Protein backbone atom coordinates (compact mmCIF):
# COMPACT_ATOMS: atom_id res chain seq x y z
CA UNK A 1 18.38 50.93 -7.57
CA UNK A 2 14.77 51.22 -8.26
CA UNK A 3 12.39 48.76 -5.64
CA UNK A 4 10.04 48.34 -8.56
CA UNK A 5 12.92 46.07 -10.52
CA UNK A 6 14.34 44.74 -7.35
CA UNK A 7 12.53 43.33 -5.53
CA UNK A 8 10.66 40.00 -5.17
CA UNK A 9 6.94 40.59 -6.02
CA UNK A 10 4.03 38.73 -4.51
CA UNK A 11 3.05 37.38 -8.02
CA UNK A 12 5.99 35.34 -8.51
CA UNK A 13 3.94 32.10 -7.28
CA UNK A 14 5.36 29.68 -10.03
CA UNK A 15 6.97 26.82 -7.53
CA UNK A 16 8.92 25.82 -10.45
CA UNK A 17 11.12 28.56 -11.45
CA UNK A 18 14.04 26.63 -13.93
CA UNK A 19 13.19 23.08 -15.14
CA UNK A 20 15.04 20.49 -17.59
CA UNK A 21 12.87 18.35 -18.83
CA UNK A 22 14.22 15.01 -20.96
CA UNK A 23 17.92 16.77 -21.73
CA UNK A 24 20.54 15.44 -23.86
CA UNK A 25 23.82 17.05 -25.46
CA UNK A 26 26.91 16.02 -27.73
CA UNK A 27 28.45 16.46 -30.11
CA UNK A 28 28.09 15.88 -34.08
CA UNK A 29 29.33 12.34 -34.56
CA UNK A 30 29.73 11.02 -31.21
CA UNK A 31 27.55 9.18 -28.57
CA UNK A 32 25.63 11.80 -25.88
CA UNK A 33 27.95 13.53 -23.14
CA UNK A 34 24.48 13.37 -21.02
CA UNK A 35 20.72 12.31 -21.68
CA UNK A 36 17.17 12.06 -20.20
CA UNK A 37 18.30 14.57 -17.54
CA UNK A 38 15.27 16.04 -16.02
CA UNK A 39 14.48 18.09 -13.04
CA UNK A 40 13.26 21.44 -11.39
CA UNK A 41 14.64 24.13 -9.94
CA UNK A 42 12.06 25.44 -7.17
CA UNK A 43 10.94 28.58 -5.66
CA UNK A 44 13.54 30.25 -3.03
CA UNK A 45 15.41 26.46 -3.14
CA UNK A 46 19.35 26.13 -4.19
CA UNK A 47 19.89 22.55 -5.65
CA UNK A 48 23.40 21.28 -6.33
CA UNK A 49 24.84 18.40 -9.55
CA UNK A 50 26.62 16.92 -8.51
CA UNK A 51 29.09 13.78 -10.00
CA UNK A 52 32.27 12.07 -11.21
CA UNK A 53 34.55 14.20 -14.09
CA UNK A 54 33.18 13.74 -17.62
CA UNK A 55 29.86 13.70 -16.80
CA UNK A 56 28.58 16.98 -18.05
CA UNK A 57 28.06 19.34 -15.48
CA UNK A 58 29.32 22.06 -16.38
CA UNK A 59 28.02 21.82 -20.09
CA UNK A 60 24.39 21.10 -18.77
CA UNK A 61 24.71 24.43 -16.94
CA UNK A 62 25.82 26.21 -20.20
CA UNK A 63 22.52 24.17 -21.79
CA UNK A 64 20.72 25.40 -18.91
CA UNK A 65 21.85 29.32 -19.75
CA UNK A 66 21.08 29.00 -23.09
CA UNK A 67 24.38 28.97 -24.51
CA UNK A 68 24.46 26.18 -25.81
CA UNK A 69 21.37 24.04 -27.23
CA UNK A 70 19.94 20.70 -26.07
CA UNK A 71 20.25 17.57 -28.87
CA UNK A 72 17.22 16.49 -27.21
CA UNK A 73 14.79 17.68 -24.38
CA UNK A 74 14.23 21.29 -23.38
CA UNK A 75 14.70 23.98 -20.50
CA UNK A 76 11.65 25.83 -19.27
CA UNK A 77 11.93 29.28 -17.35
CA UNK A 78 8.75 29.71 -15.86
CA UNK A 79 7.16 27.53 -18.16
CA UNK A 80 8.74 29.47 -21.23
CA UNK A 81 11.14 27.44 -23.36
CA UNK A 82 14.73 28.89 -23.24
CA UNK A 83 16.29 28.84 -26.60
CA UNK A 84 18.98 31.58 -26.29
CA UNK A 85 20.58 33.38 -23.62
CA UNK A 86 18.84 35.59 -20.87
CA UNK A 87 19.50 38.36 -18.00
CA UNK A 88 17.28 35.80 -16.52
CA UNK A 89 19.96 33.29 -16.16
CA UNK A 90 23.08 34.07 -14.70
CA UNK A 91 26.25 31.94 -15.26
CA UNK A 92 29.33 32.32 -12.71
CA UNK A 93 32.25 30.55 -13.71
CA UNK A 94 34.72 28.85 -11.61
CA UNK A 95 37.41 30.93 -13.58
CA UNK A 96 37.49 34.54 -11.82
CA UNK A 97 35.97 36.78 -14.90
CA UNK A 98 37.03 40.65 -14.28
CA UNK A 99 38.62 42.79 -16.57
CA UNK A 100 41.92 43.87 -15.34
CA UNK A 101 41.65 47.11 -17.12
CA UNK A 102 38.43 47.81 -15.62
CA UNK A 103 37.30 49.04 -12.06
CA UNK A 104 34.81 46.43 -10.19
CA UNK A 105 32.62 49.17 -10.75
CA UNK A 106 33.04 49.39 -14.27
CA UNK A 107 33.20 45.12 -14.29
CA UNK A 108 29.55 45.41 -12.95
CA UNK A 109 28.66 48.11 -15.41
CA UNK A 110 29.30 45.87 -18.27
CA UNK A 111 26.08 44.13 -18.27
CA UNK A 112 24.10 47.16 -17.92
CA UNK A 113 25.08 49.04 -21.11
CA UNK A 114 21.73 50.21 -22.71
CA UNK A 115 20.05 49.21 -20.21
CA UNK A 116 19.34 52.52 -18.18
CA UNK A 117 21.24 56.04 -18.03
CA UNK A 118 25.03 55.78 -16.38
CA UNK A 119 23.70 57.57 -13.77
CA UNK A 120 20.97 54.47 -13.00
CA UNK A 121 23.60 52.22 -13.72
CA UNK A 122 26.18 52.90 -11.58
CA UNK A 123 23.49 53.44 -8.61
CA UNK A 124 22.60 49.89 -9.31
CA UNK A 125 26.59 48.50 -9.28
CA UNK A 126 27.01 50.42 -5.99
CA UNK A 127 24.17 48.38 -4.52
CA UNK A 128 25.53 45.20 -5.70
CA UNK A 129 28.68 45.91 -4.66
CA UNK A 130 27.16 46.44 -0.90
CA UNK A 131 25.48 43.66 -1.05
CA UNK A 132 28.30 41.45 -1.59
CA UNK A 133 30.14 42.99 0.57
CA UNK A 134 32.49 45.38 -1.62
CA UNK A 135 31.26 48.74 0.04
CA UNK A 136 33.92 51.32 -0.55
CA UNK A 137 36.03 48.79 -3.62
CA UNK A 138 33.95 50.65 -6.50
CA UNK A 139 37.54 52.08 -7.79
CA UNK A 140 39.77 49.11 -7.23
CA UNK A 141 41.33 47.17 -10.43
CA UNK A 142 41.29 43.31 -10.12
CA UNK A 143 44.90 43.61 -9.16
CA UNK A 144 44.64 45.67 -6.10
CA UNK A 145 42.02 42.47 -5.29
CA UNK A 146 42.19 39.22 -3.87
CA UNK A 147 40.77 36.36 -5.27
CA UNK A 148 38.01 36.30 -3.11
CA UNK A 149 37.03 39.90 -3.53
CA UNK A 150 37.09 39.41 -7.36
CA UNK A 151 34.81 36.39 -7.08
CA UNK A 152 32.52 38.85 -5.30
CA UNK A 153 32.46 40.98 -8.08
CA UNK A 154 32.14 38.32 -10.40
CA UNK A 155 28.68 37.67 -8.45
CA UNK A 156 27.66 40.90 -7.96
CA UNK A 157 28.01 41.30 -11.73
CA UNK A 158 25.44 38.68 -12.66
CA UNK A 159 23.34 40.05 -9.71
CA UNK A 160 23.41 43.27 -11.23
CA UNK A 161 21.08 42.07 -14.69
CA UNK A 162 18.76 41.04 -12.63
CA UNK A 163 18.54 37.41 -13.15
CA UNK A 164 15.70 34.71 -11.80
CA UNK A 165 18.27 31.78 -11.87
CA UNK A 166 21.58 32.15 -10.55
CA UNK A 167 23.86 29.39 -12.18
CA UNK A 168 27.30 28.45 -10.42
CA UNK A 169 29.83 26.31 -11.82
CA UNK A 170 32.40 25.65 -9.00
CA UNK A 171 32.51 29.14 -7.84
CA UNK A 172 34.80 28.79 -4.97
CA UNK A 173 37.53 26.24 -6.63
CA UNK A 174 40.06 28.58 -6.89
CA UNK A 175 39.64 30.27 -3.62
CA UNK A 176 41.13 29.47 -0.37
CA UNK A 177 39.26 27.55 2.22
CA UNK A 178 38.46 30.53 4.45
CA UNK A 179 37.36 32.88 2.22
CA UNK A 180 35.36 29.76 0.55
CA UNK A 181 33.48 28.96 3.16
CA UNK A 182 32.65 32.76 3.88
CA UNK A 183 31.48 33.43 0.08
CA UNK A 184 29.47 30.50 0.43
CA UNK A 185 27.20 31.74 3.69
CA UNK A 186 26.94 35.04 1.48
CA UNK A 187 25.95 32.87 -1.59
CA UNK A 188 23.05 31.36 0.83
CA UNK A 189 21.65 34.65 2.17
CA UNK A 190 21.81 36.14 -1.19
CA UNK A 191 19.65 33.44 -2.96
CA UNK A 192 17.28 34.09 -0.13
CA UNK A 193 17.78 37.49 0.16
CA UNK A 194 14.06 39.86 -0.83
CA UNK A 195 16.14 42.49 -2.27
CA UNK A 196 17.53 40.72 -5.15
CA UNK A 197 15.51 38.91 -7.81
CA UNK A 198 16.55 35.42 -7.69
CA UNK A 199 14.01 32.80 -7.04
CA UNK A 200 16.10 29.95 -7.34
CA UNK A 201 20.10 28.34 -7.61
CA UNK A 202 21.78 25.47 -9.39
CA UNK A 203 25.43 24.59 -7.99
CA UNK A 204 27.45 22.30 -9.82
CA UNK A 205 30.68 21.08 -7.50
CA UNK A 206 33.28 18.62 -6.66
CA UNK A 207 32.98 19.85 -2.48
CA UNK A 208 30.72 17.70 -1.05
CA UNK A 209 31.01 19.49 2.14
CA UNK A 210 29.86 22.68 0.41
CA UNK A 211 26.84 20.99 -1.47
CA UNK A 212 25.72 20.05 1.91
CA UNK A 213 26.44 23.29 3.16
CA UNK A 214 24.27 25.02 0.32
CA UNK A 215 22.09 22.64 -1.22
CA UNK A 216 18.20 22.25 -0.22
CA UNK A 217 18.35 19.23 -3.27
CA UNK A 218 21.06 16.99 -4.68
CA UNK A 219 21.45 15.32 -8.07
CA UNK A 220 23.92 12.99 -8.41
CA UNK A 221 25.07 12.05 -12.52
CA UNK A 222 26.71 8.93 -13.48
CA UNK A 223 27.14 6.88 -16.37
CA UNK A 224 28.54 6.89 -19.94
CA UNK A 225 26.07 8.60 -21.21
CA UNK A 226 25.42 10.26 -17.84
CA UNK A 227 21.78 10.30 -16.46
CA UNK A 228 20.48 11.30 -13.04
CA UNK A 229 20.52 8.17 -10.91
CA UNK A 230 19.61 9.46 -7.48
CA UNK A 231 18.20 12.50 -5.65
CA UNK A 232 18.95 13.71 -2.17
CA UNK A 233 17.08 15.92 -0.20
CA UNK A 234 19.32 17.56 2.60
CA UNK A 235 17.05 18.10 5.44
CA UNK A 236 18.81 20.73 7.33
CA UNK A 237 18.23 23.99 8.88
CA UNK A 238 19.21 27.12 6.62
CA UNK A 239 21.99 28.16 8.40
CA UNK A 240 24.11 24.96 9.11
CA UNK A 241 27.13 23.84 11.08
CA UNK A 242 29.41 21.23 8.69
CA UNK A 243 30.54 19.72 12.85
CA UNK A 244 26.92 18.77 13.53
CA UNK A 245 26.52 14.72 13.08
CA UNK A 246 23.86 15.06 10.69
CA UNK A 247 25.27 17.40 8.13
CA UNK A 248 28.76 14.50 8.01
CA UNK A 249 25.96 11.87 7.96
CA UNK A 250 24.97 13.72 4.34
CA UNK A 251 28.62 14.25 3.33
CA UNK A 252 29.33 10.50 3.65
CA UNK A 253 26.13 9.63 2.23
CA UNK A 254 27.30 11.49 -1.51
CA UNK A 255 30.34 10.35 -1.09
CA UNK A 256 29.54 6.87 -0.72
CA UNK A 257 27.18 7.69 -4.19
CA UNK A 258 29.75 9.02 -6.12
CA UNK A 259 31.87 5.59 -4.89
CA UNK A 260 29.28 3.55 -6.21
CA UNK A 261 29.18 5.28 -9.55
CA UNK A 262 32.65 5.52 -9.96
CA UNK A 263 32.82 1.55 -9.36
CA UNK A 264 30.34 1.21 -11.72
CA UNK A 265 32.17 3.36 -14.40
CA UNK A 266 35.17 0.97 -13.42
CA UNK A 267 33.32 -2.27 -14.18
CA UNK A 268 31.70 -0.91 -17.58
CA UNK A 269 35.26 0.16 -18.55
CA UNK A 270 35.95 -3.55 -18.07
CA UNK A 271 33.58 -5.07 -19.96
């Protein structure tokens, strides 16, 4: 893998790297699924959406890739409006994407047809593969995997384009705890890691202990349509221990906000 392509260079300086400015989405026909969402995704920072089900999350991450387009508002990548998808932006699903009739060297191949010689290609893969901790898989099917291992393909995979953003959409759902918690440490020191190209993260999950665990930034969505109603900056060390006082101090805290919005979702219903 060529250090020229991979690595972070000195003149990424743009503090914003991903921004949503004045969002909406629905469909033809029917009031907004979201609106006036706006915020930033920041140099080297992971933020996390976070809310109750129906709010949008996971369709204002597809917005945010490009897949699908805003109603209203726009998505900047630094400063460039988005309007179609980009190696830029990564998207990992909560479903496990491999092919089963492909290798997890072959899965991570995928995304780099036409863009370099086999050769450079599978030199790249390799690399990803070691980084997420697959050295020494390259010729294992998805079956011959666990879930966890095919989640780390899955991420190795959108490493391997060489995106900016990295969007996750409940990554680690489907996973047991253990080997959650473990992807999610890797998650951390990849985002931060000089030998990739990401500048920045957006997590959208239902585990508030693993937004706290991950997340420098939390947005919390509520509402019918949903909107951004509060923002919570977790002031914690990078590596973090979910036992410490202060970390379940943050866990109750976004609990207790989703509480109040589902009440408030309750009471509207009412009306």
């Amino acid at each position: 893998m060529q250090t020229s392509t991979s690595t972070k260079t000195i003149s990424q300086e743009i503090k914003s790297i991903i921004e949503a400015r004045n969002l909406a989405y629905g469909y033809p026909n029917s009031k907004p699924i979201f609106e006036h969402v706006s915020f930033t995704g920041e140099k080297d920072k992971l933020i996390a959406i976070i809310g109750t089900t129906g709010t949008g999350k996971s369709t204002l991450l597809r917005v945010l890739a490009g897949l699908n387009q805003p109603t209203a508002g726009e998505v900047l990548l630094n400063g460039e409006k988005v309007t179609k998808p980009s190696s830029k932006i990564a998207l990992v699903h909560q479903s496990i994407a491999t092919f089963p009739w492909k290798t997890s060297l072959e899965n991570i191949k995928l995304v780099l047809k036409g863009e370099m010689s086999d050769k450079e290609a599978t030199e790249r893969a390799r690399t990803m593969l070691e980084m997420v901790g697959l050295k020494g898989a390259e010729q294992k099917y998805p079956k011959e995997m666990s879930g966890g291992m095919r989640q780390r393909v899955s991420i190795a995979r959108a490493l391997a384009a060489e995106p900016e953003v990295l969007l996750l959409d409940e990554p680690f759902v489907h996973l047991d705890i253990v080997t959650a918690n473990e992807i999610r440490k890797e998650v951390r020191d990849l985002v931060f890691n000089p030998r990739t190209t990401l500048d920045s993260a957006i997590l959208v999950s239902h585990e508030l202990h693993e937004v706290v665990q991950l997340a420098d930034r939390v947005y919390v969505m509520s509402g019918s349509p949903a909107t951004i109603n509060d923002v919570i900056d977790i002031d914690l060390p990078k590596r973090r221990n979910e036992h410490d006082a202060k970390f379940i101090r943050y866990v109750d805290r976004l609990y207790g906000c989703l509480m109040d919005c589902k009440k408030e979702a309750d009471l509207n219903i009412a009306k």
